[in-house]
Each structure stands twice: as C-alpha cells, then as structure tokens.
C-alpha cells in the first residue's frame, strides 16, 4: 500500500470490481485470481470472453494463463525489471500519453532517465522473458484503452515489493490509465476486512483515515477527541514486534483474530519471540496454534454473530449483521475490547452498540465522514465518502490525484535477497488454494473442503523431481536456511524447472518454517515469494 | 461519478395496466418489475434469455401468434396480455409435456416448497398427466451439492450459469442412450470437470435436480451479511433455523458479487460457525495449564499484568477478521489505554 501512497497518494484500488467490465485490456500480475479471488476471476473470464485482451504475468501456469492472449513467465522476483522494460518500450515507441503526463503528473524526467538501463535485451536476460514478448505485451497494454492492472501478493510480497507496486503505478501513469472507467491500478486485497483494518488506523504510523501520527495537528485532534495525551513516535510493525519480543524489549501482546505461528515468516523465530513474552493474550474463535501459547485466551464471536461493517478490496463499506448468538460465553470483539479498556481505566469506551462506534469513527475520519448504520442499511458506499449526502467514490483520482499530482518514481531493479545456490538450489514460492483460507482456522473445520483439498503437496516440476528420484506422492523434506517441512510431492509442470510451490494453509506443513529470508525495507512485508530451498526424498 | 447514461423510459400496457419500461427491458422484465407474474422455467434474472421453455408466452396487439416474453424487447405503446385462454391452453400443454417425466414425490423432495416447478404448476394448473418414467438418470451426492437428474427438466440454466456467470465449462447437454441430459464432458466426476464447486448451477436450478447438501426445509429467517473469507466482500444470505446457520447463498443484490460466491462462501460457513471446537469460555494459564475462568477473572488477570508494563513494552495486533468498529476500538485501546502506537495487523501478509 506504501507504493500506491507514494505515487498516487492513496493506497487502495483506484477503480471498482464492476468497472472491470469496461476494461479493454487487463494485466493480471502476481495474482492467482481464480484461487484467491474467485468471484473477481469469474467476471474477469466473462470480460475476456466478450473480447477484452488479457495479459497474465506469472511464473506459474495459473488457471488464468489459459485465458490469456499473452502470458509472460518472469523469473520470481524480477517484476520490477519486467515492468520497467515494458515502460521503456512504450516510451521508445512514443506510445505514452503525453498530455496526461504533462497535466497530471510530476517527476517524469528522473523516471525516464531511470529506464536507460532497461532495454529489452537486458530485461530479457534478467527476467527470462523473451524480448519479443516484452514488446508485444507493452504494445498491447499501451495500445488498448482503457487498460487496467490487477495485482495481488505476487507483486507486494517481495523483498522489493514496494518497488514492484510503484513500477505498476508508473506504467499506468505513463499510459494515462488512471482516473477513468475501465482503467486503473487495482490491488486485490487478501483478507475480508484487511482494507478496513488499515482504514481504521491499525497501523503503527497512522490514526484512522491515514492521518499521520507524526502530524502534530492530527495528534492534537485525536488527543482532544479521546481525552488523553497520545504517544509521539510511530509504533512497531508486526514483524518488528516479533523481533523486539525476541530481544526481550516487548513484554506483552494483545492479539486478536490472528495466527502468526502459521502466517508469519520464519516460524522458529516467531515461536521463540512469542515464548519470550511475559504476557500473550489471544482473542479468537478457535484455540489456534498461537492461542495454545497464550497466558489468556478470550472467546470471540464469529462474523455471523455480530453487527458492524466490513470494507472490501474496492473500498466498499458494507453491513455485517448478527444472524445467530455466539456459543457459550463468547462475546463480540467490540464488547471485549470495551470491557478490557474499562478495566485499564481508559475513558471513551462506553459504547452500547457498534453503530455508536461508527458515529465516532465518522466524526474523526474524513474518508468515512458520511457513513452511518442508517445509510448502510440498504446500501453500501465506497470511500472517500465525506458527508452523508455524498454518494461515495467508485473511481479515485478522476481530476487530481489524492496527493495532487501523480508521482513518477525512478526505480532500479534489485535482485531477490535469497538467490538459489549450490546448497539451496531451488526457489520456493508460496500462495493460496481455492478450497482453503489463510491458516485454515475456519476452513479446516469444514469437512467437505478438506475432503476436496485436505493435504498439502509440494508442486515440483518433473525436470527437478526425476534427478532426485522423487515420484508422485513420495514424501520429501523441503529445507531452507531457517527450517524444514515434510510433505508429499506432486509432479506438475505448473511451475517451471527450478521453482517449487507450497500453500500456507496447513499446520501439518507449516510452510512459513521456511520463509523469512528478507523483508521489504519500506513496509516490512516479508518476501514469501522467493525463498531458496533444497528438496530431498525421504527414504 | 460516471453515471450510466439515463435510459429513456416509456409506458407499455400489460393486462390493462400501464407499466414503465425502457428499451433494455424485455416484456418479462417489465412485467416482473411491477409484480405481474409470468410463468417461466428457463429464464433466470442473472442469465441471458434463452427462450427455450416457451412458458412465458404472451400476446401483443398488432403482432401475430404467441411470443416469448423473455426475448421480446419492450417498445413504447405495446399492449400486452399475459393470461388469455389461448395462452393458458398453450402453457398447459407445454407444461404437461415437461412434467410427464418428472417424479411426483414432492413431499419427500428436499426442494419441496422452494421448487420453481411447483410454483409454475400451481399457476398454470395443467391437467393431471400420468407419470412416464424416462431412462434412469445420474443420482449422486457430491462433496458440496447433490445431483439428481431424474428431477431435471432440461431448462439448461445450470449449463448457462457455468459458462455465462463463471466462464467455466464443466456442464454440457449430452445425448446418448439416456436421452438428452445434463452431464460433464466424457461423464467425468465434477471434481475432474473444471468444476470450482462454486454452486452457481445449484443457485439457478429451478427444481431439486441440483441442491446444496445443507438443504433442510425452509428457514425461519434470512439474514444478509458479508462473507468472512477473501476481500471481494460478497454479500451472502444466511438461512437461520433453530438458532443455527443452515446454509448460505450469494445475494443477487450484493453490490460486489451480484449473485456470485465461491465454494467457501457458499458451502464453507455453517460448519465452522457451529464447530464444536469453538471457544466458549475465557481461559487463563495457571501452573502451566490453560483453565476456564469467568470474564471478570480473565479480564482482571490481563488488566493487572498490562498495567505493570511501560507503554513501549506493550503492543496490539488486530485482525482483518474483525469489523471496522472493532479495529477502531483496538487501535484506540493501544493508543489511549496502553499509550503505544504499536498496533498492526496482517496487511503485510
């Protein structure tokens, strides 16, 4: 999200899901949409059937590749070079939108200069994508309007993921594909309310609505509203929390609805860090792998047992409604948080219903300023929605960018932190499967989903498997510099030789025992997509 | 921001009543929009009109013959009749040929009282016809939904849903010794037929030929809410009976999903919500073991300890699974009650 904030001023999908129908060209980079966002994939396939052009950029032969007019298969971790190569082709051939660049953007010249080293021959040698294909993709994207770019974790979860996002944004500005129907830069967020958690200021450097902690005016506003003086310095990110806990500087974590033992990179490090804490409180609907380590576990209500709002990937705020009572003494998270805050003696937690919380949010958060339970009862709205009369904003940056002018960012390609070598000769990349979700806390409880896909297997190309005497369903040990997992093998040409693949849904195969080679220096996002590993058959 | 161009509206007359329509609406849609029922089995609002079941025929003044309302565009000044004796006679004959091969065991059919064929029969009132069983058809309970093609009326909605709505081709009409029937290419199992188990075919099936394994009579009430899985934000309708979620359906009115869901949102909700493994009491660790505690005891246990640390020694991790209101309260708790900006969640994962 940092990448889009730096270029456009707002870290969210620029357009909306339905707007995909207006696109004439779609670039899907680093998104296995049919598995991770199946309902968006369904519209995508319809749009392509109706004549839109599809460019898929993914090292794996994902299902969408079969619908693609052009499928580019870069080496993992080389997106930045590929996107800069495409930008260079567009500029060399005069296909850029000069009027848009002049009228709406800034810092174009440094960006242009940064492309000097990215001729197609060089980019082909970095990415493994033939020069001719780079040109074809650039021509199709720049020559077919409007064009939209969809991306997901395959762009962000790299040691230079922010650069990847900015490279995507540069390409869209270069072709004027921003602020128009059918165009845009559209990050598909992974989890149901991850957009809302960001919007609400569950980030160490911003208050609700991305008002910066470092801005004295913003701090004064929240101090006055909340009746307490607030800390001056930004806090720790989740990965920094793990490091500080490991070093003994962080003593207590109150953790709600997360399972970092399976989802955080470098599981051994995470376990050690959590083990160092004086106090780990876990609030969840199940006794997760993380909750088992806690000093206190609080039983929460599931989504079906509480009222409130979720914000989806297209910034759409929608009503969540209680359908059934929670089991036993379990309570909605909002009630637990308020009760704990009162025990801690904090003012301002006397809420009787989530609608009262949303009123406070809308008073303090301009992008949510017009939202209330009343207006969301039969309707949804996309932020920014500054007042109750405002219909919401389906498309961002139509006249100006959120930051004023679109900011071109000069970039240079940095290879992934962990390259394969003699000891760890293969690259592991990780992802998600349609039939499971995240660390499986919910989906592992659904019998049929587990009958359909209930056992993790390492996807490995036969060209890598055969020299290691690995056959279908053989047990193998996958090890990295940080840990190892045991798993059965599935021989498949979905991955090119040299690349192996695991999901991270299963506690039995904790894929994140292997990951954690590096973090994006700007966001702290772990590199889940490039880990050097070794695979051996277990006799 | 970019409003759709306004479509010019005009009046048409249906059964003597003036009805507002526009040129994008079929006569069937114009009638439905004002609550005039025209029976149909092949038409579904999420699918392109097929015009194959012939039940929706109407008469239009100045036009000859009976015309399918689902494929007939509305035009200004049209005068339409939906229930003349000629139409009713035609519908009865058409429906009799459809139900001749349909089993009569409605009372034990899980689709009973939800079945669109029942609705159509009660409106059209066909003459009793003898049951003429056709060749036995596939009957199979899959992981997520059951298929019983003995109940199939060959409307083709399932095939069109798979292709039009999902861009997949798991289902086809086949013609073999069993006659014309719906099936997978080469008779493959659903799992091997490019089926994503999304249930779009189940949602549009007018009979019990395709039905969710969770189907169990009519719900006491239905609640609209948002799916807890990925960030598409599909609006779901949860069917509630005896204080439990029985099944979930994608909502046609969902602004992000327009009647779509995936296998998890459609078939993966009730079992985790009502899992026996759900936490139902607070737990605190004593002598190395987690034991049950009252809320008061557990919150005191936590609060006393939290108060003993410096602000920078504490942190809060919130969740994409929580609502906006809960996330707001969690960061407020970190900043106001604990005095730290160390609050984060899984945005980076």
mmCIF file of N, CA, C and O in Angstrom, chain A residues 272-340:
data_model
loop_
_atom_site.group_PDB
_atom_site.id
_atom_site.type_symbol
_atom_site.label_atom_id
_atom_site.label_comp_id
_atom_site.label_asym_id
_atom_site.label_seq_id
_atom_site.Cartn_x
_atom_site.Cartn_y
_atom_site.Cartn_z
ATOM 1 N N UNK A 272 9.916 -18.534 19.053
ATOM 2 C CA UNK A 272 10.845 -18.075 20.094
ATOM 3 C C UNK A 272 10.413 -16.705 20.618
ATOM 4 O O UNK A 272 10.413 -16.456 21.826
ATOM 5 N N UNK A 273 9.999 -15.829 19.687
ATOM 6 C CA UNK A 273 9.595 -14.480 20.089
ATOM 7 C C UNK A 273 8.382 -14.539 21.013
ATOM 8 O O UNK A 273 8.368 -13.903 22.078
ATOM 9 N N UNK A 274 7.367 -15.296 20.612
ATOM 10 C CA UNK A 274 6.162 -15.379 21.442
ATOM 11 C C UNK A 274 6.488 -16.030 22.785
ATOM 12 O O UNK A 274 5.913 -15.678 23.815
ATOM 13 N N UNK A 275 7.418 -16.966 22.781
ATOM 14 C CA UNK A 275 7.830 -17.633 24.006
ATOM 15 C C UNK A 275 8.527 -16.700 24.984
ATOM 16 O O UNK A 275 8.495 -16.922 26.197
ATOM 17 N N UNK A 276 9.162 -15.644 24.446
ATOM 18 C CA UNK A 276 9.854 -14.678 25.297
ATOM 19 C C UNK A 276 8.907 -13.728 26.020
ATOM 20 O O UNK A 276 9.322 -13.037 26.940
ATOM 21 N N UNK A 277 7.664 -13.613 25.524
ATOM 22 C CA UNK A 277 6.756 -12.618 26.103
ATOM 23 C C UNK A 277 6.390 -12.984 27.535
ATOM 24 O O UNK A 277 6.255 -14.154 27.879
ATOM 25 N N UNK A 278 6.192 -11.952 28.375
ATOM 26 C CA UNK A 278 5.605 -12.157 29.700
ATOM 27 C C UNK A 278 4.137 -12.511 29.565
ATOM 28 O O UNK A 278 3.603 -13.311 30.321
ATOM 29 N N UNK A 279 3.468 -11.784 28.641
ATOM 30 C CA UNK A 279 2.020 -11.907 28.530
ATOM 31 C C UNK A 279 1.619 -11.939 27.062
ATOM 32 O O UNK A 279 1.869 -10.985 26.317
ATOM 33 N N UNK A 280 1.016 -13.043 26.660
ATOM 34 C CA UNK A 280 0.399 -13.113 25.334
ATOM 35 C C UNK A 280 -1.086 -13.370 25.552
ATOM 36 O O UNK A 280 -1.466 -14.373 26.156
ATOM 37 N N UNK A 281 -1.911 -12.426 25.118
ATOM 38 C CA UNK A 281 -3.366 -12.591 25.188
ATOM 39 C C UNK A 281 -3.868 -12.844 23.774
ATOM 40 O O UNK A 281 -3.542 -12.075 22.863
ATOM 41 N N UNK A 282 -4.602 -13.924 23.569
ATOM 42 C CA UNK A 282 -5.145 -14.215 22.249
ATOM 43 C C UNK A 282 -6.667 -14.231 22.340
ATOM 44 O O UNK A 282 -7.243 -14.885 23.212
ATOM 45 N N UNK A 283 -7.284 -13.478 21.454
ATOM 46 C CA UNK A 283 -8.739 -13.398 21.385
ATOM 47 C C UNK A 283 -9.147 -13.961 20.031
ATOM 48 O O UNK A 283 -8.740 -13.440 18.989
ATOM 49 N N UNK A 284 -9.896 -15.054 20.028
ATOM 50 C CA UNK A 284 -10.164 -15.711 18.744
ATOM 51 C C UNK A 284 -11.403 -16.583 18.882
ATOM 52 O O UNK A 284 -11.960 -16.722 19.980
ATOM 53 N N UNK A 285 -11.817 -17.196 17.757
ATOM 54 C CA UNK A 285 -12.987 -18.069 17.815
ATOM 55 C C UNK A 285 -12.586 -19.531 18.024
ATOM 56 O O UNK A 285 -13.409 -20.346 18.403
ATOM 57 N N UNK A 286 -11.319 -19.852 17.767
ATOM 58 C CA UNK A 286 -10.813 -21.207 17.991
ATOM 59 C C UNK A 286 -9.510 -21.158 18.787
ATOM 60 O O UNK A 286 -8.832 -20.125 18.809
ATOM 61 N N UNK A 287 -9.152 -22.278 19.387
ATOM 62 C CA UNK A 287 -7.859 -22.382 20.065
ATOM 63 C C UNK A 287 -6.799 -22.636 18.986
ATOM 64 O O UNK A 287 -6.449 -23.770 18.691
ATOM 65 N N UNK A 288 -6.337 -21.547 18.371
ATOM 66 C CA UNK A 288 -5.391 -21.659 17.256
ATOM 67 C C UNK A 288 -4.024 -22.107 17.760
ATOM 68 O O UNK A 288 -3.776 -22.135 18.970
ATOM 69 N N UNK A 289 -3.126 -22.375 16.824
ATOM 70 C CA UNK A 289 -1.743 -22.730 17.180
ATOM 71 C C UNK A 289 -1.124 -21.632 18.041
ATOM 72 O O UNK A 289 -0.317 -21.904 18.925
ATOM 73 N N UNK A 290 -1.491 -20.378 17.772
ATOM 74 C CA UNK A 290 -0.959 -19.256 18.561
ATOM 75 C C UNK A 290 -1.627 -19.189 19.937
ATOM 76 O O UNK A 290 -0.954 -18.957 20.952
ATOM 77 N N UNK A 291 -2.947 -19.419 19.961
ATOM 78 C CA UNK A 291 -3.670 -19.340 21.240
ATOM 79 C C UNK A 291 -3.137 -20.370 22.238
ATOM 80 O O UNK A 291 -3.140 -20.134 23.452
ATOM 81 N N UNK A 292 -2.678 -21.508 21.744
ATOM 82 C CA UNK A 292 -2.149 -22.542 22.637
ATOM 83 C C UNK A 292 -0.951 -22.047 23.449
ATOM 84 O O UNK A 292 -0.599 -22.625 24.464
ATOM 85 N N UNK A 293 -0.286 -20.978 22.948
ATOM 86 C CA UNK A 293 0.894 -20.458 23.643
ATOM 87 C C UNK A 293 0.541 -19.340 24.625
ATOM 88 O O UNK A 293 1.406 -18.846 25.336
ATOM 89 N N UNK A 294 -0.730 -18.931 24.654
ATOM 90 C CA UNK A 294 -1.092 -17.701 25.365
ATOM 91 C C UNK A 294 -1.201 -17.915 26.866
ATOM 92 O O UNK A 294 -1.413 -19.024 27.349
ATOM 93 N N UNK A 295 -1.103 -16.794 27.612
ATOM 94 C CA UNK A 295 -1.391 -16.807 29.051
ATOM 95 C C UNK A 295 -2.883 -16.624 29.309
ATOM 96 O O UNK A 295 -3.387 -17.010 30.353
ATOM 97 N N UNK A 296 -3.551 -15.990 28.349
ATOM 98 C CA UNK A 296 -5.004 -15.839 28.475
ATOM 99 C C UNK A 296 -5.623 -15.914 27.087
ATOM 100 O O UNK A 296 -5.056 -15.404 26.122
ATOM 101 N N UNK A 297 -6.769 -16.596 27.018
ATOM 102 C CA UNK A 297 -7.458 -16.774 25.740
ATOM 103 C C UNK A 297 -8.893 -16.301 25.933
ATOM 104 O O UNK A 297 -9.580 -16.751 26.862
ATOM 105 N N UNK A 298 -9.331 -15.382 25.063
ATOM 106 C CA UNK A 298 -10.676 -14.827 25.193
ATOM 107 C C UNK A 298 -11.537 -15.299 24.023
ATOM 108 O O UNK A 298 -11.135 -15.172 22.865
ATOM 109 N N UNK A 299 -12.741 -15.844 24.322
ATOM 110 C CA UNK A 299 -13.586 -16.399 23.262
ATOM 111 C C UNK A 299 -14.400 -15.320 22.558
ATOM 112 O O UNK A 299 -15.185 -14.621 23.184
ATOM 113 N N UNK A 300 -14.213 -15.201 21.244
ATOM 114 C CA UNK A 300 -14.847 -14.129 20.484
ATOM 115 C C UNK A 300 -15.999 -14.668 19.640
ATOM 116 O O UNK A 300 -16.101 -15.866 19.398
ATOM 117 N N UNK A 301 -16.845 -13.737 19.201
ATOM 118 C CA UNK A 301 -17.934 -14.073 18.296
ATOM 119 C C UNK A 301 -17.400 -14.144 16.868
ATOM 120 O O UNK A 301 -16.469 -13.435 16.515
ATOM 121 N N UNK A 302 -18.009 -14.996 16.059
ATOM 122 C CA UNK A 302 -17.628 -15.052 14.646
ATOM 123 C C UNK A 302 -18.390 -13.958 13.890
ATOM 124 O O UNK A 302 -19.261 -13.285 14.448
ATOM 125 N N UNK A 303 -18.073 -13.817 12.603
ATOM 126 C CA UNK A 303 -18.732 -12.779 11.789
ATOM 127 C C UNK A 303 -20.247 -12.936 11.801
ATOM 128 O O UNK A 303 -20.970 -11.952 11.675
ATOM 129 N N UNK A 304 -20.729 -14.167 11.957
ATOM 130 C CA UNK A 304 -22.173 -14.415 11.870
ATOM 131 C C UNK A 304 -22.881 -14.051 13.174
ATOM 132 O O UNK A 304 -24.098 -14.196 13.279
ATOM 133 N N UNK A 305 -22.135 -13.622 14.156
ATOM 134 C CA UNK A 305 -22.686 -13.377 15.484
ATOM 135 C C UNK A 305 -22.525 -11.917 15.922
ATOM 136 O O UNK A 305 -22.626 -11.603 17.101
ATOM 137 N N UNK A 306 -22.214 -11.032 14.967
ATOM 138 C CA UNK A 306 -22.007 -9.644 15.387
ATOM 139 C C UNK A 306 -22.445 -8.660 14.314
ATOM 140 O O UNK A 306 -22.505 -8.977 13.137
ATOM 141 N N UNK A 307 -22.735 -7.448 14.769
ATOM 142 C CA UNK A 307 -23.083 -6.339 13.882
ATOM 143 C C UNK A 307 -21.863 -5.467 13.668
ATOM 144 O O UNK A 307 -20.998 -5.362 14.538
ATOM 145 N N UNK A 308 -21.824 -4.832 12.515
ATOM 146 C CA UNK A 308 -20.722 -3.928 12.235
ATOM 147 C C UNK A 308 -20.614 -3.684 10.752
ATOM 148 O O UNK A 308 -21.587 -3.872 10.009
ATOM 149 N N UNK A 309 -19.416 -3.247 10.324
ATOM 150 C CA UNK A 309 -19.183 -3.044 8.896
ATOM 151 C C UNK A 309 -17.831 -3.643 8.510
ATOM 152 O O UNK A 309 -16.902 -3.699 9.316
ATOM 153 N N UNK A 310 -17.753 -4.126 7.273
ATOM 154 C CA UNK A 310 -16.502 -4.556 6.641
ATOM 155 C C UNK A 310 -16.265 -3.649 5.436
ATOM 156 O O UNK A 310 -17.234 -3.219 4.797
ATOM 157 N N UNK A 311 -15.003 -3.423 5.105
ATOM 158 C CA UNK A 311 -14.658 -2.661 3.899
ATOM 159 C C UNK A 311 -13.931 -3.593 2.949
ATOM 160 O O UNK A 311 -12.888 -4.149 3.305
ATOM 161 N N UNK A 312 -14.472 -3.770 1.764
ATOM 162 C CA UNK A 312 -13.870 -4.762 0.868
ATOM 163 C C UNK A 312 -12.727 -4.154 0.069
ATOM 164 O O UNK A 312 -12.356 -2.991 0.259
ATOM 165 N N UNK A 313 -12.187 -4.957 -0.841
ATOM 166 C CA UNK A 313 -10.984 -4.545 -1.571
ATOM 167 C C UNK A 313 -11.225 -3.312 -2.433
ATOM 168 O O UNK A 313 -10.301 -2.589 -2.749
ATOM 169 N N UNK A 314 -12.475 -3.044 -2.821
ATOM 170 C CA UNK A 314 -12.768 -1.870 -3.661
ATOM 171 C C UNK A 314 -13.236 -0.684 -2.815
ATOM 172 O O UNK A 314 -13.972 0.154 -3.304
ATOM 173 N N UNK A 315 -12.851 -0.640 -1.533
ATOM 174 C CA UNK A 315 -13.167 0.458 -0.610
ATOM 175 C C UNK A 315 -14.648 0.548 -0.319
ATOM 176 O O UNK A 315 -15.146 1.602 0.066
ATOM 177 N N UNK A 316 -15.382 -0.537 -0.478
ATOM 178 C CA UNK A 316 -16.829 -0.512 -0.291
ATOM 179 C C UNK A 316 -17.156 -0.928 1.143
ATOM 180 O O UNK A 316 -16.783 -2.018 1.582
ATOM 181 N N UNK A 317 -17.831 -0.045 1.862
ATOM 182 C CA UNK A 317 -18.196 -0.325 3.251
ATOM 183 C C UNK A 317 -19.583 -0.966 3.257
ATOM 184 O O UNK A 317 -20.529 -0.396 2.714
ATOM 185 N N UNK A 318 -19.692 -2.160 3.836
ATOM 186 C CA UNK A 318 -20.947 -2.914 3.808
ATOM 187 C C UNK A 318 -21.295 -3.395 5.218
ATOM 188 O O UNK A 318 -20.417 -3.629 6.045
ATOM 189 N N UNK A 319 -22.583 -3.621 5.428
ATOM 190 C CA UNK A 319 -23.072 -4.006 6.749
ATOM 191 C C UNK A 319 -22.900 -5.501 7.016
ATOM 192 O O UNK A 319 -23.270 -6.330 6.198
ATOM 193 N N UNK A 320 -22.375 -5.805 8.185
ATOM 194 C CA UNK A 320 -22.290 -7.172 8.700
ATOM 195 C C UNK A 320 -23.382 -7.297 9.754
ATOM 196 O O UNK A 320 -23.534 -6.393 10.584
ATOM 197 N N UNK A 321 -24.144 -8.392 9.719
ATOM 198 C CA UNK A 321 -25.290 -8.490 10.631
ATOM 199 C C UNK A 321 -25.250 -9.773 11.451
ATOM 200 O O UNK A 321 -24.956 -10.845 10.912
ATOM 201 N N UNK A 322 -25.578 -9.634 12.710
ATOM 202 C CA UNK A 322 -25.646 -10.810 13.578
ATOM 203 C C UNK A 322 -26.803 -11.699 13.121
ATOM 204 O O UNK A 322 -27.930 -11.232 12.971
ATOM 205 N N UNK A 323 -26.502 -12.974 12.907
ATOM 206 C CA UNK A 323 -27.526 -13.910 12.451
ATOM 207 C C UNK A 323 -27.901 -14.897 13.546
ATOM 208 O O UNK A 323 -29.038 -15.348 13.620
ATOM 209 N N UNK A 324 -26.937 -15.261 14.380
ATOM 210 C CA UNK A 324 -27.159 -16.240 15.451
ATOM 211 C C UNK A 324 -26.394 -15.780 16.688
ATOM 212 O O UNK A 324 -25.485 -14.951 16.579
ATOM 213 N N UNK A 325 -26.742 -16.292 17.885
ATOM 214 C CA UNK A 325 -25.978 -15.895 19.075
ATOM 215 C C UNK A 325 -24.629 -16.618 19.125
ATOM 216 O O UNK A 325 -24.505 -17.714 18.582
ATOM 217 N N UNK A 326 -23.616 -15.993 19.757
ATOM 218 C CA UNK A 326 -22.327 -16.678 19.881
ATOM 219 C C UNK A 326 -22.439 -17.882 20.828
ATOM 220 O O UNK A 326 -23.349 -17.928 21.667
ATOM 221 N N UNK A 327 -21.539 -18.857 20.701
ATOM 222 C CA UNK A 327 -21.617 -20.034 21.561
ATOM 223 C C UNK A 327 -21.193 -19.722 23.001
ATOM 224 O O UNK A 327 -20.272 -18.935 23.226
ATOM 225 N N UNK A 328 -21.852 -20.346 23.957
ATOM 226 C CA UNK A 328 -21.442 -20.225 25.358
ATOM 227 C C UNK A 328 -21.337 -18.786 25.797
ATOM 228 O O UNK A 328 -22.236 -17.982 25.578
ATOM 229 N N UNK A 329 -20.193 -18.468 26.412
ATOM 230 C CA UNK A 329 -19.974 -17.113 26.919
ATOM 231 C C UNK A 329 -19.202 -16.230 25.945
ATOM 232 O O UNK A 329 -18.781 -15.129 26.319
ATOM 233 N N UNK A 330 -18.990 -16.720 24.728
ATOM 234 C CA UNK A 330 -18.239 -15.920 23.753
ATOM 235 C C UNK A 330 -18.952 -14.587 23.514
ATOM 236 O O UNK A 330 -20.179 -14.505 23.577
ATOM 237 N N UNK A 331 -18.161 -13.535 23.253
ATOM 238 C CA UNK A 331 -18.705 -12.182 23.060
ATOM 239 C C UNK A 331 -18.121 -11.573 21.784
ATOM 240 O O UNK A 331 -17.006 -11.921 21.383
ATOM 241 N N UNK A 332 -18.856 -10.636 21.179
ATOM 242 C CA UNK A 332 -18.280 -9.907 20.040
ATOM 243 C C UNK A 332 -17.010 -9.171 20.472
ATOM 244 O O UNK A 332 -16.926 -8.668 21.600
ATOM 245 N N UNK A 333 -16.045 -9.092 19.570
ATOM 246 C CA UNK A 333 -14.765 -8.465 19.906
ATOM 247 C C UNK A 333 -14.948 -7.052 20.450
ATOM 248 O O UNK A 333 -14.229 -6.638 21.352
ATOM 249 N N UNK A 334 -15.907 -6.299 19.885
ATOM 250 C CA UNK A 334 -16.040 -4.900 20.328
ATOM 251 C C UNK A 334 -16.404 -4.839 21.797
ATOM 252 O O UNK A 334 -15.922 -3.972 22.535
ATOM 253 N N UNK A 335 -17.228 -5.778 22.262
ATOM 254 C CA UNK A 335 -17.604 -5.765 23.694
ATOM 255 C C UNK A 335 -16.418 -6.118 24.577
ATOM 256 O O UNK A 335 -16.221 -5.548 25.651
ATOM 257 N N UNK A 336 -15.610 -7.077 24.103
ATOM 258 C CA UNK A 336 -14.449 -7.484 24.905
ATOM 259 C C UNK A 336 -13.456 -6.330 25.019
ATOM 260 O O UNK A 336 -12.941 -6.033 26.100
ATOM 261 N N UNK A 337 -13.203 -5.663 23.885
ATOM 262 C CA UNK A 337 -12.228 -4.567 23.896
ATOM 263 C C UNK A 337 -12.700 -3.460 24.844
ATOM 264 O O UNK A 337 -11.915 -2.924 25.636
ATOM 265 N N UNK A 338 -14.007 -3.131 24.775
ATOM 266 C CA UNK A 338 -14.522 -2.078 25.654
ATOM 267 C C UNK A 338 -14.388 -2.485 27.129
ATOM 268 O O UNK A 338 -13.990 -1.672 27.970
ATOM 269 N N UNK A 339 -14.693 -3.758 27.433
ATOM 270 C CA UNK A 339 -14.599 -4.210 28.831
ATOM 271 C C UNK A 339 -13.158 -4.156 29.321
ATOM 272 O O UNK A 339 -12.891 -3.728 30.448
ATOM 273 N N UNK A 340 -12.224 -4.558 28.456
ATOM 274 C CA UNK A 340 -10.819 -4.538 28.865
ATOM 275 C C UNK A 340 -10.336 -3.092 29.049
ATOM 276 O O UNK A 340 -9.621 -2.782 30.018
#
